[in-house]
Amino acid sequence: MPPLLVAAVFGMMAALLTTRLLNRYRLSKYFFYPPVVSLALIIIYTVLIGTFIIGT
Amino acid sequence: MLSAKAKESIKTALAMTIAYSIALSMDWDRPYWAGFAVAMVSLATVGQSMNKAALRMFGTLVGMVVALTFIALFAQERWAFILLLSTYTGFCAYMMSGSRNAYFWHVSAFVCVIICMDGGPHAANAFQTAMLRTQETGLGILVYSLVTIFIWPSRSTTAFNAASADLATTQLQFYRACLGLASGQGGEQEAQQLSAQQVQQKAHFDQLLGAAETDSYEVWELRQPWRRYQQQAAELMHALERWRESFAEVQALDLQHLLPGLDAFGNELDRRLLQIKKMLAGHAPDQLPLVVDLSLDKDAVRGLSHFDSASVVVTRDHMRRLEQLTRSLFESASEISGVSKASASADVPRTSSSALVLDLDRMANVVRFMAIFWMAWLALIYVNDIPGGAGLVSMGAAIGIAIANMPQVPVSKLFMPAATGMLIGAVLYIFVMPTLSSFMGLGLMIFTATFAICYLFAAPQQALGRIFGLVLFITLASISNEQSYNFLSVANTAWMFSLVFLILAITAYIPFSPRPERAFLRLLGRFFRSSEYLMSAMRQDIPPPATRLELWKKTFHAREVATLPAKLGTWAPHVDAKVLSGTTPEQVQALVISVQTLTYRMQHLLEERDSPQAQLLVKALFEEFHAWQLGLQAVLQGLAENPAGAESSALRVRLDSVLERLEEKIKGALNKPAEGQFSDQDAEEFYRLLGAYRGVSEALVDYAGNAGAIDWVPWRQERFA
């Protein structure tokens, strides 16, 4: 299975958790366009997980 | 004694086991396709199951023919092939959300994708795959049909008779509640409850009529009067609503005095609805409809202001419409009960087709489905060894088309049923299936697992869980004659479903935000934009629509205004009051009702504008009407930009001043012409138009009042969906 795919799925889950927390504490209202923030979080988490967890 | 849900679960489990046993004994490849057919067509009654089975079979046949045609035409051209396939499935997605045969379009789309994905890479196998899919779907349907007919057959007739009796009773109660409101008695809340109940019961009746036509010869024989009754009951429902919405303007008036025959008229309608109820219960009517008159007391009406006279004329028109409808309903009910034979005018009137009028929400569903389909396809092409392979596209299309047509359902709601189904399937595949050595054991396992899933998810609101549970059990177990066990196949399937959910989550924002409050605001904006367009199209200083494009635009906006309140109603329960502080579900509901009222008033105004008018009076008051129209247009334009942008008290003051000014002008206009120039007919036509304008204005004031009670700030704040 491609490592990037595994990292992407875990990245997606981490981003989902982060967005839930941001909603819970009403911090999401400070973002201009949350869908793009979601996407950015998925990419950041995917790269981090792919580099430091799966990549090692 | 077994419960109904136990019996239904046993029937589905038995059909599933028999379908598998036949497919395996015939050594057919992929016997789980027969299992899928059983899982999908199993419904509460024989009629419902048969209807769904017919739609699945026809959908499979059409999907198969289309897929083979695409493969034959573009076997070597990958992009042309997928472009055409996505266009066809997109068309199915559009048709699915507006059709009575939604399941046909759903099946047609995903069967086409399955055969194309299976046969595309190996074109030689395409025909075999298509035939296999068709024969196994046919097998599943045949087996389930025989099982459901011979074992504990549950016909729709009893439920259908109960549904028709309930609808007739509620319509009678609603009529009585409305009559009470018109005479200043009775509560608005009771009428509101009965109205909601009526809508639900009508939907239930519609659903069961199709099923009862299939599994009851008696209903099939009388299908024409039943279809006519269905249409008339829907018209009565709308007429009662429109009548109820007109009470605000007449509540301060003494209607008994103005309409001397009101009591006799009201009693006659009550009697008719009671007789209809009796006839549907199988009894003969006590008496036939009587001729009743609802004339105005001209002397009493002369003492009213012109606007009050207009309100009385409008209310009387609504009641006359009710009289016509109850008479037609009585005729249909007497034909159904065998009291009278079909009359010459018994054909169901054809409703105008709106197939060519674009529906923006259905287009939005297509855009989302396209995004799902293309994302899955591009992942298949560009990601090496993607879990599921071509199955990712097939499964993405099958689930995606259903999800795209239910934008109110968040993707997260599907996660639990899918995870439960996956767990059951994985446990059986890993721990139970390797220990089995004959069909006796395998059959017992299929029966037990199917029974357990059907029994645990038996309630109608758990249908999604039941379907996901059965589909994932069937997919993960992947039973075949050459059974192999490999943990990787479970892991791959689980990954594939995770990827499908990932794609669904990513595409949730395409083309619009999935947040219910955003969808609500968007629909409100569209509603007022269309209302504003219709209002501008009614202006007398602008020539009426003449070109095809202009006529199409008018039809499009009229359809938008007619359909958007119902769409708002589907989003309203999903608006989360916990997240939106300062908003209660009751406030949202009240807002939807006020939008519905505005629709009725706009439609009334459109009808009055299209009907003959007292031209002399209209011309004499042209400037006043023109100013009123421009004022309404400006308010609607403002609301289109900001649905909370009108203040109720300011609108009320403006409306009162308009009414006062017009009252004076009308008096002057009526005094100018020579006596005898205006007939009573002219005056009534003019009052109808006047009442229609006032109705729209009053509805706008009511809407602004409801909108003003809501705190809109949290609605506009950004939030992750």
mmCIF file with all atom_site columns, N, CA, C and O in Angstrom, chain A residues 1-2 5-6 8-10 12 19-20 22-23 26 28-29 31-35 37-38 41-42, chain B residues 383-387 412 491-492 495 498-499 501-502 505-506 509 578-579 581 717-721:
data_model
loop_
_atom_site.group_PDB
_atom_site.id
_atom_site.type_symbol
_atom_site.label_atom_id
_atom_site.label_alt_id
_atom_site.label_comp_id
_atom_site.label_asym_id
_atom_site.label_entity_id
_atom_site.label_seq_id
_atom_site.pdbx_PDB_ins_code
_atom_site.Cartn_x
_atom_site.Cartn_y
_atom_site.Cartn_z
_atom_site.occupancy
_atom_site.B_iso_or_equiv
_atom_site.pdbx_formal_charge
_atom_site.auth_seq_id
_atom_site.auth_comp_id
_atom_site.auth_asym_id
_atom_site.auth_atom_id
_atom_site.pdbx_PDB_model_num
ATOM 1   N N  . MET A 1 1   ? 0.846   -1.200 0.000  1.00 0.00 ? 1   MET A N  1
ATOM 2   C CA . MET A 1 1   ? 0.000   0.000  0.000  1.00 0.00 ? 1   MET A CA 1
ATOM 3   C C  . MET A 1 1   ? 0.886   1.257  0.000  1.00 0.00 ? 1   MET A C  1
ATOM 4   O O  . MET A 1 1   ? 1.862   1.305  0.738  1.00 0.00 ? 1   MET A O  1
ATOM 5   N N  . PRO A 1 2   ? 0.573   2.256  -0.822 1.00 0.00 ? 2   PRO A N  1
ATOM 6   C CA . PRO A 1 2   ? 1.447   3.427  -0.877 1.00 0.00 ? 2   PRO A CA 1
ATOM 7   C C  . PRO A 1 2   ? 1.499   4.160  0.468  1.00 0.00 ? 2   PRO A C  1
ATOM 8   O O  . PRO A 1 2   ? 0.441   4.398  1.073  1.00 0.00 ? 2   PRO A O  1
ATOM 9   N N  . LEU A 1 5   ? -0.648  7.226  0.885  1.00 0.00 ? 5   LEU A N  1
ATOM 10  C CA . LEU A 1 5   ? -2.083  6.998  1.094  1.00 0.00 ? 5   LEU A CA 1
ATOM 11  C C  . LEU A 1 5   ? -2.387  6.809  2.585  1.00 0.00 ? 5   LEU A C  1
ATOM 12  O O  . LEU A 1 5   ? -3.336  7.379  3.140  1.00 0.00 ? 5   LEU A O  1
ATOM 13  N N  . VAL A 1 6   ? -1.545  6.021  3.237  1.00 0.00 ? 6   VAL A N  1
ATOM 14  C CA . VAL A 1 6   ? -1.731  5.772  4.674  1.00 0.00 ? 6   VAL A CA 1
ATOM 15  C C  . VAL A 1 6   ? -1.592  7.092  5.437  1.00 0.00 ? 6   VAL A C  1
ATOM 16  O O  . VAL A 1 6   ? -2.412  7.423  6.307  1.00 0.00 ? 6   VAL A O  1
ATOM 17  N N  . ALA A 1 8   ? -2.087  10.017 4.267  1.00 0.00 ? 8   ALA A N  1
ATOM 18  C CA . ALA A 1 8   ? -3.228  10.898 3.939  1.00 0.00 ? 8   ALA A CA 1
ATOM 19  C C  . ALA A 1 8   ? -4.448  10.543 4.789  1.00 0.00 ? 8   ALA A C  1
ATOM 20  O O  . ALA A 1 8   ? -5.155  11.440 5.269  1.00 0.00 ? 8   ALA A O  1
ATOM 21  N N  . VAL A 1 9   ? -4.687  9.253  4.973  1.00 0.00 ? 9   VAL A N  1
ATOM 22  C CA . VAL A 1 9   ? -5.860  8.851  5.768  1.00 0.00 ? 9   VAL A CA 1
ATOM 23  C C  . VAL A 1 9   ? -5.682  9.297  7.223  1.00 0.00 ? 9   VAL A C  1
ATOM 24  O O  . VAL A 1 9   ? -6.602  9.868  7.832  1.00 0.00 ? 9   VAL A O  1
ATOM 25  N N  . PHE A 1 10  ? -4.493  9.076  7.760  1.00 0.00 ? 10  PHE A N  1
ATOM 26  C CA . PHE A 1 10  ? -4.250  9.520  9.155  1.00 0.00 ? 10  PHE A CA 1
ATOM 27  C C  . PHE A 1 10  ? -4.286  11.055 9.249  1.00 0.00 ? 10  PHE A C  1
ATOM 28  O O  . PHE A 1 10  ? -4.765  11.616 10.230 1.00 0.00 ? 10  PHE A O  1
ATOM 29  N N  . MET A 1 12  ? -6.051  13.006 7.425  1.00 0.00 ? 12  MET A N  1
ATOM 30  C CA . MET A 1 12  ? -7.471  13.380 7.352  1.00 0.00 ? 12  MET A CA 1
ATOM 31  C C  . MET A 1 12  ? -8.122  13.251 8.736  1.00 0.00 ? 12  MET A C  1
ATOM 32  O O  . MET A 1 12  ? -8.868  14.134 9.181  1.00 0.00 ? 12  MET A O  1
ATOM 33  N N  . THR A 1 19  ? -10.477 20.186 13.577 1.00 0.00 ? 19  THR A N  1
ATOM 34  C CA . THR A 1 19  ? -11.604 21.068 13.217 1.00 0.00 ? 19  THR A CA 1
ATOM 35  C C  . THR A 1 19  ? -12.746 20.930 14.218 1.00 0.00 ? 19  THR A C  1
ATOM 36  O O  . THR A 1 19  ? -13.410 21.911 14.540 1.00 0.00 ? 19  THR A O  1
ATOM 37  N N  . ARG A 1 20  ? -12.955 19.713 14.725 1.00 0.00 ? 20  ARG A N  1
ATOM 38  C CA . ARG A 1 20  ? -13.998 19.525 15.746 1.00 0.00 ? 20  ARG A CA 1
ATOM 39  C C  . ARG A 1 20  ? -13.685 20.374 16.990 1.00 0.00 ? 20  ARG A C  1
ATOM 40  O O  . ARG A 1 20  ? -14.562 21.006 17.579 1.00 0.00 ? 20  ARG A O  1
ATOM 41  N N  . LEU A 1 22  ? -11.776 23.030 17.124 1.00 0.00 ? 22  LEU A N  1
ATOM 42  C CA . LEU A 1 22  ? -11.904 24.460 16.807 1.00 0.00 ? 22  LEU A CA 1
ATOM 43  C C  . LEU A 1 22  ? -13.380 24.896 16.822 1.00 0.00 ? 22  LEU A C  1
ATOM 44  O O  . LEU A 1 22  ? -13.706 25.985 17.284 1.00 0.00 ? 22  LEU A O  1
ATOM 45  N N  . ASN A 1 23  ? -14.244 24.022 16.345 1.00 0.00 ? 23  ASN A N  1
ATOM 46  C CA . ASN A 1 23  ? -15.691 24.309 16.402 1.00 0.00 ? 23  ASN A CA 1
ATOM 47  C C  . ASN A 1 23  ? -16.182 24.358 17.842 1.00 0.00 ? 23  ASN A C  1
ATOM 48  O O  . ASN A 1 23  ? -16.934 25.234 18.241 1.00 0.00 ? 23  ASN A O  1
ATOM 49  N N  . ARG A 1 26  ? -15.334 27.444 19.607 1.00 0.00 ? 26  ARG A N  1
ATOM 50  C CA . ARG A 1 26  ? -15.792 28.620 18.833 1.00 0.00 ? 26  ARG A CA 1
ATOM 51  C C  . ARG A 1 26  ? -14.633 29.446 18.265 1.00 0.00 ? 26  ARG A C  1
ATOM 52  O O  . ARG A 1 26  ? -14.684 30.676 18.233 1.00 0.00 ? 26  ARG A O  1
ATOM 53  N N  . SER A 1 28  ? -13.435 28.670 15.252 1.00 0.00 ? 28  SER A N  1
ATOM 54  C CA . SER A 1 28  ? -13.526 28.589 13.779 1.00 0.00 ? 28  SER A CA 1
ATOM 55  C C  . SER A 1 28  ? -14.045 29.883 13.163 1.00 0.00 ? 28  SER A C  1
ATOM 56  O O  . SER A 1 28  ? -13.833 30.127 11.983 1.00 0.00 ? 28  SER A O  1
ATOM 57  N N  . LYS A 1 29  ? -14.732 30.714 13.963 1.00 0.00 ? 29  LYS A N  1
ATOM 58  C CA . LYS A 1 29  ? -15.281 31.951 13.387 1.00 0.00 ? 29  LYS A CA 1
ATOM 59  C C  . LYS A 1 29  ? -14.184 32.938 12.964 1.00 0.00 ? 29  LYS A C  1
ATOM 60  O O  . LYS A 1 29  ? -14.454 33.880 12.227 1.00 0.00 ? 29  LYS A O  1
ATOM 61  N N  . PHE A 1 31  ? -11.652 32.180 11.117 1.00 0.00 ? 31  PHE A N  1
ATOM 62  C CA . PHE A 1 31  ? -11.120 31.831 9.789  1.00 0.00 ? 31  PHE A CA 1
ATOM 63  C C  . PHE A 1 31  ? -11.984 32.457 8.714  1.00 0.00 ? 31  PHE A C  1
ATOM 64  O O  . PHE A 1 31  ? -13.207 32.542 8.861  1.00 0.00 ? 31  PHE A O  1
ATOM 65  N N  . PHE A 1 32  ? -11.334 32.840 7.616  1.00 0.00 ? 32  PHE A N  1
ATOM 66  C CA . PHE A 1 32  ? -12.084 33.468 6.532  1.00 0.00 ? 32  PHE A CA 1
ATOM 67  C C  . PHE A 1 32  ? -12.907 32.429 5.766  1.00 0.00 ? 32  PHE A C  1
ATOM 68  O O  . PHE A 1 32  ? -14.064 32.638 5.462  1.00 0.00 ? 32  PHE A O  1
ATOM 69  N N  . TYR A 1 33  ? -12.270 31.265 5.482  1.00 0.00 ? 33  TYR A N  1
ATOM 70  C CA . TYR A 1 33  ? -12.976 30.239 4.708  1.00 0.00 ? 33  TYR A CA 1
ATOM 71  C C  . TYR A 1 33  ? -12.562 28.849 5.226  1.00 0.00 ? 33  TYR A C  1
ATOM 72  O O  . TYR A 1 33  ? -11.561 28.279 4.778  1.00 0.00 ? 33  TYR A O  1
ATOM 73  N N  . PRO A 1 34  ? -13.292 28.295 6.190  1.00 0.00 ? 34  PRO A N  1
ATOM 74  C CA . PRO A 1 34  ? -12.893 27.037 6.835  1.00 0.00 ? 34  PRO A CA 1
ATOM 75  C C  . PRO A 1 34  ? -12.615 25.844 5.908  1.00 0.00 ? 34  PRO A C  1
ATOM 76  O O  . PRO A 1 34  ? -11.707 25.072 6.216  1.00 0.00 ? 34  PRO A O  1
ATOM 77  N N  . PRO A 1 35  ? -13.344 25.662 4.776  1.00 0.00 ? 35  PRO A N  1
ATOM 78  C CA . PRO A 1 35  ? -13.018 24.495 3.942  1.00 0.00 ? 35  PRO A CA 1
ATOM 79  C C  . PRO A 1 35  ? -11.562 24.479 3.491  1.00 0.00 ? 35  PRO A C  1
ATOM 80  O O  . PRO A 1 35  ? -10.930 23.423 3.457  1.00 0.00 ? 35  PRO A O  1
ATOM 81  N N  . VAL A 1 37  ? -9.099  25.906 5.091  1.00 0.00 ? 37  VAL A N  1
ATOM 82  C CA . VAL A 1 37  ? -8.307  25.620 6.298  1.00 0.00 ? 37  VAL A CA 1
ATOM 83  C C  . VAL A 1 37  ? -8.279  24.107 6.534  1.00 0.00 ? 37  VAL A C  1
ATOM 84  O O  . VAL A 1 37  ? -7.240  23.520 6.846  1.00 0.00 ? 37  VAL A O  1
ATOM 85  N N  . SER A 1 38  ? -9.432  23.474 6.356  1.00 0.00 ? 38  SER A N  1
ATOM 86  C CA . SER A 1 38  ? -9.513  22.005 6.501  1.00 0.00 ? 38  SER A CA 1
ATOM 87  C C  . SER A 1 38  ? -8.523  21.321 5.563  1.00 0.00 ? 38  SER A C  1
ATOM 88  O O  . SER A 1 38  ? -7.773  20.429 5.959  1.00 0.00 ? 38  SER A O  1
ATOM 89  N N  . LEU A 1 41  ? -5.013  21.842 6.648  1.00 0.00 ? 41  LEU A N  1
ATOM 90  C CA . LEU A 1 41  ? -4.690  20.991 7.805  1.00 0.00 ? 41  LEU A CA 1
ATOM 91  C C  . LEU A 1 41  ? -4.434  19.554 7.362  1.00 0.00 ? 41  LEU A C  1
ATOM 92  O O  . LEU A 1 41  ? -3.506  18.900 7.848  1.00 0.00 ? 41  LEU A O  1
ATOM 93  N N  . ILE A 1 42  ? -5.261  19.075 6.425  1.00 0.00 ? 42  ILE A N  1
ATOM 94  C CA . ILE A 1 42  ? -5.067  17.698 5.921  1.00 0.00 ? 42  ILE A CA 1
ATOM 95  C C  . ILE A 1 42  ? -3.673  17.575 5.300  1.00 0.00 ? 42  ILE A C  1
ATOM 96  O O  . ILE A 1 42  ? -2.928  16.629 5.575  1.00 0.00 ? 42  ILE A O  1
ATOM 97  N N  . VAL B 2 383 ? -3.001  6.857  -8.722 1.00 0.00 ? 383 VAL B N  1
ATOM 98  C CA . VAL B 2 383 ? -2.405  6.285  -7.501 1.00 0.00 ? 383 VAL B CA 1
ATOM 99  C C  . VAL B 2 383 ? -2.176  4.798  -7.753 1.00 0.00 ? 383 VAL B C  1
ATOM 100 O O  . VAL B 2 383 ? -3.126  4.052  -8.008 1.00 0.00 ? 383 VAL B O  1
ATOM 101 N N  . ASN B 2 384 ? -0.924  4.399  -7.687 1.00 0.00 ? 384 ASN B N  1
ATOM 102 C CA . ASN B 2 384 ? -0.602  2.993  -7.937 1.00 0.00 ? 384 ASN B CA 1
ATOM 103 C C  . ASN B 2 384 ? -1.176  2.094  -6.850 1.00 0.00 ? 384 ASN B C  1
ATOM 104 O O  . ASN B 2 384 ? -1.137  2.431  -5.669 1.00 0.00 ? 384 ASN B O  1
ATOM 105 N N  . ASP B 2 385 ? -1.699  0.952  -7.261 1.00 0.00 ? 385 ASP B N  1
ATOM 106 C CA . ASP B 2 385 ? -2.216  -0.069 -6.331 1.00 0.00 ? 385 ASP B CA 1
ATOM 107 C C  . ASP B 2 385 ? -3.189  0.504  -5.312 1.00 0.00 ? 385 ASP B C  1
ATOM 108 O O  . ASP B 2 385 ? -3.106  0.192  -4.122 1.00 0.00 ? 385 ASP B O  1
ATOM 109 N N  . ILE B 2 386 ? -4.072  1.337  -5.769 1.00 0.00 ? 386 ILE B N  1
ATOM 110 C CA . ILE B 2 386 ? -5.033  1.921  -4.827 1.00 0.00 ? 386 ILE B CA 1
ATOM 111 C C  . ILE B 2 386 ? -5.958  0.818  -4.299 1.00 0.00 ? 386 ILE B C  1
ATOM 112 O O  . ILE B 2 386 ? -6.384  -0.045 -5.082 1.00 0.00 ? 386 ILE B O  1
ATOM 113 N N  . PRO B 2 387 ? -6.248  0.793  -2.987 1.00 0.00 ? 387 PRO B N  1
ATOM 114 C CA . PRO B 2 387 ? -7.099  -0.272 -2.462 1.00 0.00 ? 387 PRO B CA 1
ATOM 115 C C  . PRO B 2 387 ? -8.457  -0.297 -3.161 1.00 0.00 ? 387 PRO B C  1
ATOM 116 O O  . PRO B 2 387 ? -9.085  0.746  -3.350 1.00 0.00 ? 387 PRO B O  1
ATOM 117 N N  . SER B 2 412 ? -20.780 12.117 8.096  1.00 0.00 ? 412 SER B N  1
ATOM 118 C CA . SER B 2 412 ? -20.447 11.476 9.374  1.00 0.00 ? 412 SER B CA 1
ATOM 119 C C  . SER B 2 412 ? -21.566 10.533 9.857  1.00 0.00 ? 412 SER B C  1
ATOM 120 O O  . SER B 2 412 ? -21.309 9.570  10.568 1.00 0.00 ? 412 SER B O  1
ATOM 121 N N  . ALA B 2 491 ? -8.583  -6.037 4.749  1.00 0.00 ? 491 ALA B N  1
ATOM 122 C CA . ALA B 2 491 ? -7.929  -4.737 4.972  1.00 0.00 ? 491 ALA B CA 1
ATOM 123 C C  . ALA B 2 491 ? -8.106  -3.829 3.767  1.00 0.00 ? 491 ALA B C  1
ATOM 124 O O  . ALA B 2 491 ? -8.407  -2.639 3.897  1.00 0.00 ? 491 ALA B O  1
ATOM 125 N N  . ASN B 2 492 ? -7.976  -4.436 2.567  1.00 0.00 ? 492 ASN B N  1
ATOM 126 C CA . ASN B 2 492 ? -8.127  -3.635 1.338  1.00 0.00 ? 492 ASN B CA 1
ATOM 127 C C  . ASN B 2 492 ? -9.543  -3.081 1.203  1.00 0.00 ? 492 ASN B C  1
ATOM 128 O O  . ASN B 2 492 ? -9.734  -1.929 0.822  1.00 0.00 ? 492 ASN B O  1
ATOM 129 N N  . TRP B 2 495 ? -10.017 -0.323 3.600  1.00 0.00 ? 495 TRP B N  1
ATOM 130 C CA . TRP B 2 495 ? -9.345  0.888  3.100  1.00 0.00 ? 495 TRP B CA 1
ATOM 131 C C  . TRP B 2 495 ? -10.150 1.536  1.981  1.00 0.00 ? 495 TRP B C  1
ATOM 132 O O  . TRP B 2 495 ? -10.255 2.754  1.894  1.00 0.00 ? 495 TRP B O  1
ATOM 133 N N  . SER B 2 498 ? -12.892 3.413  3.389  1.00 0.00 ? 498 SER B N  1
ATOM 134 C CA . SER B 2 498 ? -12.370 4.632  4.021  1.00 0.00 ? 498 SER B CA 1
ATOM 135 C C  . SER B 2 498 ? -12.094 5.688  2.959  1.00 0.00 ? 498 SER B C  1
ATOM 136 O O  . SER B 2 498 ? -12.368 6.878  3.155  1.00 0.00 ? 498 SER B O  1
ATOM 137 N N  . LEU B 2 499 ? -11.541 5.242  1.826  1.00 0.00 ? 499 LEU B N  1
ATOM 138 C CA . LEU B 2 499 ? -11.256 6.198  0.747  1.00 0.00 ? 499 LEU B CA 1
ATOM 139 C C  . LEU B 2 499 ? -12.544 6.785  0.167  1.00 0.00 ? 499 LEU B C  1
ATOM 140 O O  . LEU B 2 499 ? -12.596 7.978  -0.146 1.00 0.00 ? 499 LEU B O  1
ATOM 141 N N  . PHE B 2 501 ? -15.280 7.265  1.785  1.00 0.00 ? 501 PHE B N  1
ATOM 142 C CA . PHE B 2 501 ? -15.752 8.259  2.765  1.00 0.00 ? 501 PHE B CA 1
ATOM 143 C C  . PHE B 2 501 ? -14.895 9.523  2.720  1.00 0.00 ? 501 PHE B C  1
ATOM 144 O O  . PHE B 2 501 ? -15.399 10.635 2.892  1.00 0.00 ? 501 PHE B O  1
ATOM 145 N N  . LEU B 2 502 ? -13.599 9.329  2.488  1.00 0.00 ? 502 LEU B N  1
ATOM 146 C CA . LEU B 2 502 ? -12.692 10.481 2.375  1.00 0.00 ? 502 LEU B CA 1
ATOM 147 C C  . LEU B 2 502 ? -13.128 11.364 1.192  1.00 0.00 ? 502 LEU B C  1
ATOM 148 O O  . LEU B 2 502 ? -13.236 12.586 1.316  1.00 0.00 ? 502 LEU B O  1
ATOM 149 N N  . ALA B 2 505 ? -16.272 13.184 2.009  1.00 0.00 ? 505 ALA B N  1
ATOM 150 C CA . ALA B 2 505 ? -16.046 14.301 2.937  1.00 0.00 ? 505 ALA B CA 1
ATOM 151 C C  . ALA B 2 505 ? -15.430 15.488 2.202  1.00 0.00 ? 505 ALA B C  1
ATOM 152 O O  . ALA B 2 505 ? -15.817 16.643 2.426  1.00 0.00 ? 505 ALA B O  1
ATOM 153 N N  . ILE B 2 506 ? -14.460 15.211 1.316  1.00 0.00 ? 506 ILE B N  1
ATOM 154 C CA . ILE B 2 506 ? -13.791 16.309 0.591  1.00 0.00 ? 506 ILE B CA 1
ATOM 155 C C  . ILE B 2 506 ? -14.772 17.022 -0.338 1.00 0.00 ? 506 ILE B C  1
ATOM 156 O O  . ILE B 2 506 ? -14.762 18.247 -0.459 1.00 0.00 ? 506 ILE B O  1
ATOM 157 N N  . TYR B 2 509 ? -18.208 20.094 0.182  1.00 0.00 ? 509 TYR B N  1
ATOM 158 C CA . TYR B 2 509 ? -18.293 21.540 -0.053 1.00 0.00 ? 509 TYR B CA 1
ATOM 159 C C  . TYR B 2 509 ? -18.548 21.896 -1.517 1.00 0.00 ? 509 TYR B C  1
ATOM 160 O O  . TYR B 2 509 ? -18.605 23.073 -1.862 1.00 0.00 ? 509 TYR B O  1
ATOM 161 N N  . LYS B 2 578 ? -28.289 24.341 18.783 1.00 0.00 ? 578 LYS B N  1
ATOM 162 C CA . LYS B 2 578 ? -27.232 24.385 19.814 1.00 0.00 ? 578 LYS B CA 1
ATOM 163 C C  . LYS B 2 578 ? -26.056 25.229 19.331 1.00 0.00 ? 578 LYS B C  1
ATOM 164 O O  . LYS B 2 578 ? -25.425 25.952 20.100 1.00 0.00 ? 578 LYS B O  1
ATOM 165 N N  . VAL B 2 579 ? -25.767 25.115 18.053 1.00 0.00 ? 579 VAL B N  1
ATOM 166 C CA . VAL B 2 579 ? -24.643 25.871 17.488 1.00 0.00 ? 579 VAL B CA 1
ATOM 167 C C  . VAL B 2 579 ? -25.049 27.327 17.263 1.00 0.00 ? 579 VAL B C  1
ATOM 168 O O  . VAL B 2 579 ? -24.245 28.238 17.468 1.00 0.00 ? 579 VAL B O  1
ATOM 169 N N  . SER B 2 581 ? -26.749 30.051 18.676 1.00 0.00 ? 581 SER B N  1
ATOM 170 C CA . SER B 2 581 ? -27.386 30.613 19.861 1.00 0.00 ? 581 SER B CA 1
ATOM 171 C C  . SER B 2 581 ? -28.309 31.758 19.444 1.00 0.00 ? 581 SER B C  1
ATOM 172 O O  . SER B 2 581 ? -27.995 32.527 18.534 1.00 0.00 ? 581 SER B O  1
ATOM 173 N N  . GLN B 2 717 ? -21.569 33.386 10.839 1.00 0.00 ? 717 GLN B N  1
ATOM 174 C CA . GLN B 2 717 ? -20.200 33.135 11.298 1.00 0.00 ? 717 GLN B CA 1
ATOM 175 C C  . GLN B 2 717 ? -19.653 31.865 10.652 1.00 0.00 ? 717 GLN B C  1
ATOM 176 O O  . GLN B 2 717 ? -20.397 30.904 10.434 1.00 0.00 ? 717 GLN B O  1
ATOM 177 N N  . GLU B 2 718 ? -18.343 31.894 10.402 1.00 0.00 ? 718 GLU B N  1
ATOM 178 C CA . GLU B 2 718 ? -17.722 30.736 9.783  1.00 0.00 ? 718 GLU B CA 1
ATOM 179 C C  . GLU B 2 718 ? -17.607 29.595 10.792 1.00 0.00 ? 718 GLU B C  1
ATOM 180 O O  . GLU B 2 718 ? -17.474 29.827 11.993 1.00 0.00 ? 718 GLU B O  1
ATOM 181 N N  . ARG B 2 719 ? -17.675 28.370 10.284 1.00 0.00 ? 719 ARG B N  1
ATOM 182 C CA . ARG B 2 719 ? -17.626 27.191 11.134 1.00 0.00 ? 719 ARG B CA 1
ATOM 183 C C  . ARG B 2 719 ? -17.230 26.017 10.242 1.00 0.00 ? 719 ARG B C  1
ATOM 184 O O  . ARG B 2 719 ? -17.582 25.998 9.060  1.00 0.00 ? 719 ARG B O  1
ATOM 185 N N  . PHE B 2 720 ? -16.501 25.065 10.804 1.00 0.00 ? 720 PHE B N  1
ATOM 186 C CA . PHE B 2 720 ? -16.176 23.866 10.022 1.00 0.00 ? 720 PHE B CA 1
ATOM 187 C C  . PHE B 2 720 ? -17.419 22.987 9.962  1.00 0.00 ? 720 PHE B C  1
ATOM 188 O O  . PHE B 2 720 ? -18.111 22.838 10.965 1.00 0.00 ? 720 PHE B O  1
ATOM 189 N N  . ALA B 2 721 ? -17.683 22.420 8.786  1.00 0.00 ? 721 ALA B N  1
ATOM 190 C CA . ALA B 2 721 ? -18.897 21.599 8.628  1.00 0.00 ? 721 ALA B CA 1
ATOM 191 C C  . ALA B 2 721 ? -18.707 20.249 9.320  1.00 0.00 ? 721 ALA B C  1
ATOM 192 O O  . ALA B 2 721 ? -17.626 19.760 9.429  1.00 0.00 ? 721 ALA B O  1
#
